[in-house]
Short mmCIF file of C-alpha atoms in Angstrom, two decimals:
data_model
loop_
_atom_site.label_atom_id
_atom_site.label_comp_id
_atom_site.label_asym_id
_atom_site.label_seq_id
_atom_site.Cartn_x
_atom_site.Cartn_y
_atom_site.Cartn_z
CA MET A 1484 -34.07 161.09 -91.29
CA LYS A 1485 -37.73 160.13 -91.60
CA GLU A 1486 -39.01 160.11 -88.28
CA PHE A 1487 -41.81 157.61 -88.38
CA ASP A 1488 -41.81 153.98 -90.06
CA ILE A 1489 -45.92 154.55 -90.70
CA ILE A 1490 -48.28 157.40 -90.26
CA VAL A 1491 -51.60 156.39 -90.82
CA PHE A 1492 -53.39 159.56 -92.73
CA GLY A 1493 -57.59 159.61 -91.76
CA GLY A 1494 -56.80 157.64 -88.93
CA THR A 1495 -60.30 159.16 -86.88
CA GLY A 1496 -62.21 158.00 -89.60
CA TYR A 1497 -64.48 155.26 -89.67
CA THR A 1498 -61.87 153.00 -91.47
CA GLY A 1499 -59.04 154.45 -90.27
CA ILE A 1500 -59.85 153.93 -86.59
CA HIS A 1501 -59.57 149.79 -87.54
CA VAL A 1502 -56.15 150.49 -88.96
CA VAL A 1503 -55.32 152.34 -85.79
CA ARG A 1504 -56.30 149.20 -83.99
CA GLU A 1505 -54.42 146.89 -86.32
CA MET A 1506 -51.43 148.98 -85.50
CA PHE A 1507 -51.84 148.91 -81.92
CA LEU A 1508 -52.10 144.97 -82.21
CA THR A 1509 -49.42 144.32 -84.58
CA GLY A 1510 -47.16 147.24 -84.78
CA LYS A 1511 -45.10 146.31 -81.19
CA CYS A 1512 -44.42 142.90 -83.22
CA GLU A 1513 -43.05 144.94 -85.88
CA THR A 1514 -41.02 147.02 -83.71
CA LEU A 1515 -42.06 149.76 -85.76
CA SER A 1516 -42.63 153.40 -84.89
CA TRP A 1517 -45.87 155.24 -86.16
CA ALA A 1518 -47.98 158.12 -85.65
CA LEU A 1519 -51.47 159.22 -86.61
CA ALA A 1520 -52.18 162.44 -88.89
CA GLY A 1521 -55.72 164.08 -89.32
CA ARG A 1522 -57.45 167.43 -88.80
CA SER A 1523 -58.31 167.25 -85.29
CA ALA A 1524 -55.31 166.76 -82.80
CA ASP A 1525 -58.11 166.16 -79.83
CA LYS A 1526 -59.90 163.59 -81.94
CA MET A 1527 -56.86 162.07 -82.61
CA LYS A 1528 -55.88 161.86 -79.02
CA LYS A 1529 -58.84 160.42 -77.83
CA VAL A 1530 -59.28 157.88 -80.92
CA LEU A 1531 -55.59 156.78 -79.62
CA GLN A 1532 -57.10 156.62 -75.83
CA THR A 1533 -59.79 154.61 -76.73
CA ILE A 1534 -58.26 152.34 -78.86
CA ALA A 1535 -55.62 151.79 -76.53
CA ALA A 1536 -57.74 150.84 -73.91
CA GLU A 1537 -59.49 148.30 -76.16
CA THR A 1538 -56.39 146.66 -76.89
CA ASN A 1539 -54.76 146.56 -73.78
CA VAL A 1540 -52.04 148.88 -74.66
CA ASN A 1541 -50.78 150.42 -71.48
CA ASP A 1542 -48.42 152.93 -72.93
CA TYR A 1543 -48.57 154.65 -76.13
CA SER A 1544 -46.74 157.73 -75.39
CA ASP A 1545 -44.17 156.70 -78.63
CA VAL A 1546 -47.19 157.50 -80.98
CA GLY A 1547 -46.69 160.37 -82.77
CA VAL A 1548 -50.06 162.75 -83.52
CA ILE A 1549 -49.75 164.97 -86.34
CA VAL A 1550 -52.06 167.63 -87.59
CA ALA A 1551 -52.48 167.65 -91.52
CA ASN A 1552 -55.40 168.67 -93.84
CA VAL A 1553 -56.08 167.67 -97.50
CA ASP A 1554 -57.19 171.60 -98.13
CA ASP A 1555 -53.58 172.72 -96.79
CA ILE A 1556 -50.89 171.27 -99.01
CA ASP A 1557 -48.16 172.55 -96.74
CA SER A 1558 -49.61 170.22 -94.23
CA ILE A 1559 -49.67 167.43 -96.24
CA GLU A 1560 -46.17 167.82 -97.14
CA LYS A 1561 -44.55 168.10 -93.68
CA MET A 1562 -46.45 165.25 -92.95
CA CYS A 1563 -44.95 163.02 -95.63
CA VAL A 1564 -41.58 164.19 -94.69
CA ASN A 1565 -41.76 162.86 -91.69
CA ALA A 1566 -42.79 158.88 -93.06
CA LYS A 1567 -41.12 156.32 -94.53
CA LEU A 1568 -44.35 155.05 -95.83
CA LEU A 1569 -48.02 156.81 -95.31
CA ILE A 1570 -51.44 154.84 -95.10
CA ASN A 1571 -53.88 157.28 -96.79
CA CYS A 1572 -57.71 156.47 -95.60
CA VAL A 1573 -58.64 159.77 -96.66
CA GLY A 1574 -61.33 159.63 -99.49
CA PRO A 1575 -62.89 159.84 -101.98
CA TYR A 1576 -59.42 159.55 -103.39
CA TYR A 1577 -60.71 161.21 -106.90
CA LEU A 1578 -61.19 164.62 -104.73
CA TRP A 1579 -58.43 164.08 -102.29
CA GLY A 1580 -55.98 161.31 -103.24
CA ARG A 1581 -53.61 163.37 -105.94
CA GLN A 1582 -52.18 165.78 -103.58
CA VAL A 1583 -51.26 163.25 -101.51
CA VAL A 1584 -49.71 161.10 -103.87
CA GLU A 1585 -47.33 164.06 -105.11
CA ALA A 1586 -46.15 164.96 -101.63
CA CYS A 1587 -45.02 161.15 -101.03
CA LEU A 1588 -42.96 161.43 -104.48
CA ALA A 1589 -41.85 165.08 -103.33
CA ALA A 1590 -40.82 163.12 -99.86
CA ASN A 1591 -39.49 159.90 -100.96
CA THR A 1592 -42.13 158.25 -99.42
CA HIS A 1593 -43.87 154.90 -99.74
CA TYR A 1594 -47.67 155.54 -100.53
CA LEU A 1595 -50.27 153.14 -99.67
CA ASP A 1596 -54.26 153.49 -99.79
CA ILE A 1597 -57.90 151.55 -99.53
CA SER A 1598 -59.12 153.14 -102.97
CA GLY A 1599 -61.55 150.80 -105.21
CA GLU A 1600 -61.79 153.76 -107.66
CA PRO A 1601 -60.68 152.29 -110.97
CA LEU A 1602 -60.06 156.09 -112.21
CA PHE A 1603 -58.24 157.56 -109.82
CA MET A 1604 -55.74 154.44 -109.39
CA GLU A 1605 -55.14 154.32 -113.28
CA GLN A 1606 -54.63 157.84 -113.48
CA MET A 1607 -51.97 157.72 -111.17
CA GLU A 1608 -50.51 154.88 -112.50
CA ALA A 1609 -50.35 156.57 -115.73
CA ASP A 1610 -48.94 160.06 -114.50
CA TYR A 1611 -46.63 158.66 -111.60
CA HIS A 1612 -45.66 155.18 -112.11
CA GLU A 1613 -42.23 156.22 -113.78
CA LYS A 1614 -41.50 158.45 -111.14
CA ALA A 1615 -41.61 155.93 -108.53
CA GLU A 1616 -39.88 153.47 -110.40
CA GLU A 1617 -37.04 155.75 -110.54
CA LEU A 1618 -37.28 156.69 -106.74
CA GLY A 1619 -37.63 153.55 -105.73
CA LEU A 1620 -40.89 153.75 -104.35
CA VAL A 1621 -44.22 151.89 -104.10
CA ILE A 1622 -47.27 153.64 -104.81
CA THR A 1623 -50.09 151.36 -104.67
CA SER A 1624 -54.07 151.80 -104.31
CA ALA A 1625 -56.59 148.78 -103.58
CA CYS A 1626 -54.91 147.86 -100.51
CA GLY A 1627 -58.14 147.01 -98.41
CA PHE A 1628 -60.60 144.50 -99.36
CA ASP A 1629 -61.00 146.19 -103.03
CA SER A 1630 -58.90 144.40 -104.22
CA VAL A 1631 -56.30 142.35 -102.11
CA PRO A 1632 -58.25 138.84 -101.99
CA ALA A 1633 -59.03 138.89 -105.45
CA ASP A 1634 -55.98 140.00 -107.08
CA VAL A 1635 -53.21 138.40 -104.50
CA GLY A 1636 -55.34 135.29 -104.55
CA VAL A 1637 -55.28 135.38 -108.33
CA ARG A 1638 -51.57 135.83 -108.20
CA TYR A 1639 -51.26 132.94 -105.77
CA ILE A 1640 -53.21 130.74 -108.13
CA GLN A 1641 -51.12 131.41 -110.89
CA THR A 1642 -48.00 131.20 -109.08
CA HIS A 1643 -48.94 127.47 -107.95
CA PHE A 1644 -50.44 126.42 -111.16
CA PRO A 1645 -49.22 123.39 -112.77
CA GLY A 1646 -49.19 124.88 -116.09
CA THR A 1647 -50.41 127.97 -117.53
CA LEU A 1648 -53.27 129.75 -116.42
CA THR A 1649 -54.95 131.26 -118.77
CA ALA A 1650 -58.52 132.28 -117.28
CA ILE A 1651 -59.65 132.34 -113.76
CA GLU A 1652 -63.05 133.71 -112.06
CA THR A 1653 -63.61 134.81 -108.87
CA TYR A 1654 -66.67 134.58 -106.58
CA VAL A 1655 -67.34 137.16 -103.96
CA ASN A 1656 -69.30 136.14 -100.99
CA ALA A 1657 -70.06 138.58 -98.30
CA ARG A 1658 -71.73 136.99 -95.24
CA VAL A 1659 -73.59 139.00 -92.52
CA GLY A 1660 -75.42 137.94 -89.43
CA ASP A 1661 -79.15 138.29 -88.00
CA ARG A 1662 -77.90 141.96 -87.08
CA GLY A 1663 -77.85 142.73 -90.57
CA PHE A 1664 -75.28 145.68 -91.84
CA SER A 1665 -75.09 149.09 -93.27
CA VAL A 1666 -72.23 150.66 -95.41
CA HIS A 1667 -70.62 153.76 -94.42
CA LEU A 1668 -71.58 156.91 -95.94
CA PRO A 1669 -68.44 157.79 -97.58
CA THR A 1670 -68.18 154.21 -98.87
CA PHE A 1671 -71.35 155.03 -100.59
CA GLN A 1672 -70.19 158.45 -102.00
CA CYS A 1673 -66.84 156.68 -103.26
CA VAL A 1674 -69.57 154.19 -104.91
CA VAL A 1675 -71.84 156.60 -106.88
CA ASN A 1676 -69.02 158.88 -107.59
CA GLY A 1677 -67.51 155.77 -109.43
CA PHE A 1678 -70.47 155.18 -111.83
CA LYS A 1679 -70.53 158.91 -112.39
CA ASN A 1680 -67.02 158.88 -113.43
CA ARG A 1681 -67.38 155.48 -116.29
CA PRO A 1682 -67.46 157.89 -119.04
CA SER A 1683 -64.58 159.56 -117.88
CA LEU A 1684 -62.88 156.49 -117.27
CA ILE A 1685 -63.76 154.58 -120.74
CA LYS A 1686 -62.35 157.89 -122.40
CA PHE A 1687 -59.21 157.89 -120.16
CA ARG A 1688 -58.62 154.26 -121.27
CA LYS A 1689 -59.02 155.04 -124.92
CA GLU A 1690 -56.58 158.04 -124.50
CA ARG A 1691 -54.16 155.98 -122.76
CA LYS A 1692 -54.01 153.76 -126.19
CA LEU A 1693 -52.39 150.70 -124.49
CA SER A 1694 -51.16 147.69 -126.22
CA LYS A 1695 -53.32 144.94 -126.17
CA VAL A 1696 -52.30 142.02 -124.19
CA PRO A 1697 -53.24 138.84 -125.74
CA LYS A 1698 -55.57 135.97 -125.11
CA LEU A 1699 -54.24 132.69 -124.53
CA GLY A 1700 -55.99 129.16 -124.64
CA ALA A 1701 -59.68 128.79 -125.68
CA PRO A 1702 -61.86 131.87 -125.79
CA PHE A 1703 -62.93 133.01 -122.70
CA HIS A 1704 -66.68 135.02 -122.27
CA PRO A 1705 -67.15 136.54 -118.49
CA LYS A 1706 -70.41 135.78 -117.33
CA SER A 1707 -73.49 138.03 -117.58
CA GLY A 1708 -77.06 138.63 -116.04
CA VAL A 1709 -78.38 136.35 -113.03
CA TRP A 1710 -77.68 132.29 -112.76
CA ARG A 1711 -77.32 129.71 -109.58
CA GLU A 1712 -74.31 127.73 -109.87
CA ASN A 1713 -73.56 125.19 -106.60
CA GLY A 1714 -76.51 125.93 -105.01
CA LEU A 1715 -75.66 129.96 -105.05
CA PHE A 1716 -77.23 132.76 -106.81
CA CYS A 1717 -74.52 134.84 -108.93
CA SER A 1718 -74.11 138.07 -110.63
CA PRO A 1719 -71.10 140.08 -112.02
CA PHE A 1720 -69.72 141.99 -109.25
CA ALA A 1721 -69.03 145.78 -110.12
CA GLY A 1722 -66.22 146.67 -108.09
CA SER A 1723 -62.58 147.40 -108.92
CA ASP A 1724 -61.64 143.78 -108.59
CA ARG A 1725 -61.24 143.01 -112.46
CA SER A 1726 -59.72 146.51 -113.21
CA VAL A 1727 -56.89 145.57 -110.64
CA ILE A 1728 -56.56 142.53 -111.69
CA MET A 1729 -56.14 142.82 -115.20
CA ARG A 1730 -53.61 145.50 -114.39
CA THR A 1731 -51.39 143.20 -112.57
CA GLN A 1732 -51.59 141.00 -115.29
CA ARG A 1733 -51.16 143.46 -117.81
CA TYR A 1734 -47.70 144.56 -115.42
CA LEU A 1735 -46.65 141.01 -115.18
CA TYR A 1736 -46.96 139.92 -118.89
CA GLU A 1737 -45.09 143.30 -119.62
CA LYS A 1738 -42.12 142.53 -117.61
CA GLY A 1739 -41.86 139.21 -118.97
CA LEU A 1740 -43.01 137.60 -115.46
CA SER A 1741 -45.93 135.87 -116.16
CA ALA A 1742 -48.16 134.91 -119.01
CA PRO A 1743 -51.58 136.99 -118.79
CA ALA A 1744 -54.64 135.44 -117.59
CA GLN A 1745 -58.56 136.51 -118.68
CA ALA A 1746 -60.75 137.26 -115.78
CA GLY A 1747 -64.12 137.15 -114.71
CA VAL A 1748 -65.26 138.54 -111.64
CA TYR A 1749 -68.45 137.57 -109.80
CA MET A 1750 -70.49 137.93 -106.32
CA SER A 1751 -72.25 134.93 -105.04
CA PHE A 1752 -75.26 135.03 -102.42
CA GLN A 1753 -75.98 132.25 -99.80
CA SER A 1754 -79.22 133.77 -98.64
CA THR A 1755 -81.79 134.34 -101.45
CA ALA A 1756 -83.68 136.99 -99.20
CA LEU A 1757 -80.37 138.83 -99.35
CA PHE A 1758 -79.84 138.13 -103.36
CA LEU A 1759 -83.59 139.24 -103.76
CA TYR A 1760 -83.29 142.58 -101.52
CA LEU A 1761 -79.73 143.76 -103.53
CA CYS A 1762 -81.71 142.79 -106.68
CA VAL A 1763 -84.27 145.29 -106.18
CA PHE A 1764 -82.05 147.69 -104.60
CA GLY A 1765 -79.50 147.27 -107.51
CA VAL A 1766 -82.41 148.36 -110.28
CA PHE A 1767 -83.14 151.36 -107.96
CA PHE A 1768 -79.85 152.13 -107.58
CA LEU A 1769 -79.25 152.15 -111.61
CA ILE A 1770 -82.17 153.99 -112.20
CA LEU A 1771 -80.83 156.94 -109.78
CA VAL A 1772 -77.21 156.91 -110.35
CA ASN A 1773 -77.36 157.33 -114.05
CA THR A 1774 -78.84 160.99 -113.71
CA ARG A 1775 -77.54 164.28 -111.81
CA PHE A 1776 -80.87 164.57 -109.90
CA GLY A 1777 -80.68 160.94 -109.24
CA ARG A 1778 -77.40 161.05 -107.89
CA TYR A 1779 -78.35 164.09 -105.63
CA LEU A 1780 -80.87 161.88 -103.94
CA LEU A 1781 -78.61 159.13 -103.48
CA LEU A 1782 -76.10 161.44 -101.77
CA LYS A 1783 -78.76 163.75 -99.71
CA TYR A 1784 -80.67 160.90 -98.35
CA PRO A 1785 -79.00 157.61 -98.55
CA LYS A 1786 -80.63 156.07 -95.71
CA ILE A 1787 -84.08 156.68 -97.78
CA PHE A 1788 -83.04 155.77 -101.25
CA THR A 1789 -80.37 152.61 -100.64
CA LEU A 1790 -83.53 151.13 -98.44
CA GLY A 1791 -81.79 151.68 -95.38
CA LEU A 1792 -78.38 149.93 -96.36
CA VAL A 1793 -76.04 153.32 -96.33
CA SER A 1794 -76.10 155.42 -92.91
CA ALA A 1795 -73.93 158.04 -91.67
CA GLU A 1796 -73.25 156.01 -88.62
CA GLY A 1797 -72.03 152.80 -90.52
CA ALA A 1798 -72.35 149.37 -89.32
CA THR A 1799 -72.14 148.80 -85.50
CA PRO A 1800 -69.55 146.94 -83.25
CA GLU A 1801 -72.24 143.62 -83.14
CA GLN A 1802 -72.64 143.89 -87.11
CA ILE A 1803 -69.39 143.92 -87.81
CA GLU A 1804 -68.32 141.05 -85.62
CA GLN A 1805 -70.76 139.18 -87.10
CA ALA A 1806 -69.64 139.83 -90.76
CA SER A 1807 -67.24 137.56 -92.93
CA PHE A 1808 -66.48 137.02 -96.25
CA SER A 1809 -64.66 134.46 -98.79
CA VAL A 1810 -63.51 134.71 -102.41
CA THR A 1811 -63.79 131.62 -104.53
CA LEU A 1812 -61.14 131.49 -107.41
CA LYS A 1813 -61.66 128.90 -110.11
CA GLY A 1814 -58.74 128.77 -112.37
CA GLN A 1815 -58.28 126.86 -115.91
CA GLY A 1816 -55.49 126.44 -118.13
CA TYR A 1817 -52.88 124.19 -119.60
CA SER A 1818 -50.23 121.78 -118.37
CA GLY A 1819 -48.44 121.91 -122.16
CA ALA A 1820 -49.41 124.15 -125.37
CA THR A 1821 -52.06 126.46 -125.01
CA GLU A 1822 -54.28 125.02 -127.59
CA GLY A 1823 -57.40 123.00 -127.75
CA ASP A 1824 -59.62 123.08 -124.52
CA PRO A 1825 -58.10 123.62 -120.92
CA ASP A 1826 -56.80 120.24 -119.47
CA VAL A 1827 -56.29 121.62 -116.07
CA THR A 1828 -58.60 123.34 -113.61
CA VAL A 1829 -57.41 124.64 -110.23
CA GLU A 1830 -59.71 126.01 -107.28
CA GLY A 1831 -58.89 128.51 -104.00
CA ILE A 1832 -60.74 130.11 -101.18
CA VAL A 1833 -59.59 133.58 -99.58
CA SER A 1834 -61.37 133.86 -96.69
CA GLY A 1835 -61.80 136.09 -93.43
CA PRO A 1836 -63.36 138.04 -90.74
CA ASP A 1837 -65.31 141.57 -91.72
CA PRO A 1838 -64.36 142.70 -95.18
CA GLY A 1839 -65.29 146.28 -95.08
CA TYR A 1840 -63.19 146.82 -91.72
CA VAL A 1841 -61.65 144.43 -90.09
CA SER A 1842 -59.90 142.42 -93.12
CA CYS A 1843 -59.26 145.57 -94.78
CA SER A 1844 -56.97 147.27 -91.97
CA ARG A 1845 -55.36 143.72 -91.72
CA PHE A 1846 -54.88 143.96 -95.35
CA VAL A 1847 -53.07 147.27 -95.62
CA THR A 1848 -51.23 147.23 -92.56
CA GLN A 1849 -49.50 143.90 -93.50
CA ALA A 1850 -48.92 145.49 -96.77
CA ALA A 1851 -47.18 148.29 -95.35
CA TYR A 1852 -44.90 146.18 -93.24
CA SER A 1853 -44.22 144.05 -96.34
CA VAL A 1854 -43.37 147.28 -98.12
CA LEU A 1855 -41.23 148.64 -95.53
CA LYS A 1856 -38.88 145.21 -95.67
CA HIS A 1857 -38.97 144.84 -99.26
CA GLY A 1858 -39.81 147.78 -100.79
CA PRO A 1859 -37.17 148.12 -103.47
CA ARG A 1860 -37.54 144.51 -104.69
CA LEU A 1861 -41.29 145.29 -104.58
CA VAL A 1862 -41.39 147.92 -107.39
CA VAL A 1863 -39.88 145.25 -109.86
CA PHE A 1864 -41.28 142.20 -108.64
CA SER A 1865 -44.63 142.76 -107.19
#
């Protein structure tokens, strides 16, 4: 019998601490047992003490503390055996994720993470989807800001569309306050390694030889370059959202649950100064990230070579409090036959507080509660 409903692995890390906070805020309401897992028992106890005080939780003696390290497979296996569901906050996932997924499968434990790494996610799907389906387990990545607002938003538009949705565009708008913002170093490491692994991702996709998903309705071409729309500067979004959206669309189509929609994924900027800053940074970043020496400089001296955007300390509490996001979704399709020009358009907005930590932790904890409540049905229908 499993000792805990949920184990948060990596809960002393920068994002993991916010997941722990969400567990304190919502776990009691869900009447769930849970534990914190990581390398240092002392650090975990300190995190629990600090977050309990911040969230006015007087008694947290029922929260477990489990010592586990991704370098120690035995400890990972013992951790997974004790959980109905594991939230994995330990990245980069392409380095440390596979052994945790394998341990969860062996222990008959659901697995969620907050990865935004397409190569890791697609490899896990290719290698373990059939096994997870056979066991009735949910093994799901991208349960944070990458890519819940975009993917769930698209699915919401799709299920409420008055006809057939054939194309949708998402516009991510991240807003910061007068304190600015700082990206935490491990997050940046995942971004750099994501660009590094692009050739491997392209090769992997070719080797899978998946059948093509049909494109319905009028031709749809995702936008490129830079443009203005509704008074905002816009550009393509280089994150994992489109990869996740299109994998969902493929799955729904292959299961006969929905007609597939095409997708374009973009960023929009309310601040001209922020847009210009990111343009300069983007050009500088692309020059460096495409060479081994450039990647060394980015990872060795991130604060210098990202113009102060990345730091080992991450965002301050004040910066996080001032940050927020919105994702605008613009869908088009047909009320009847998918021929000629689309005759139906729909627009929706997903919005929330700080995307990187506050919203991210809320997304993954709520996903965990949903899996525990509906697990076997989610394998078939999610």
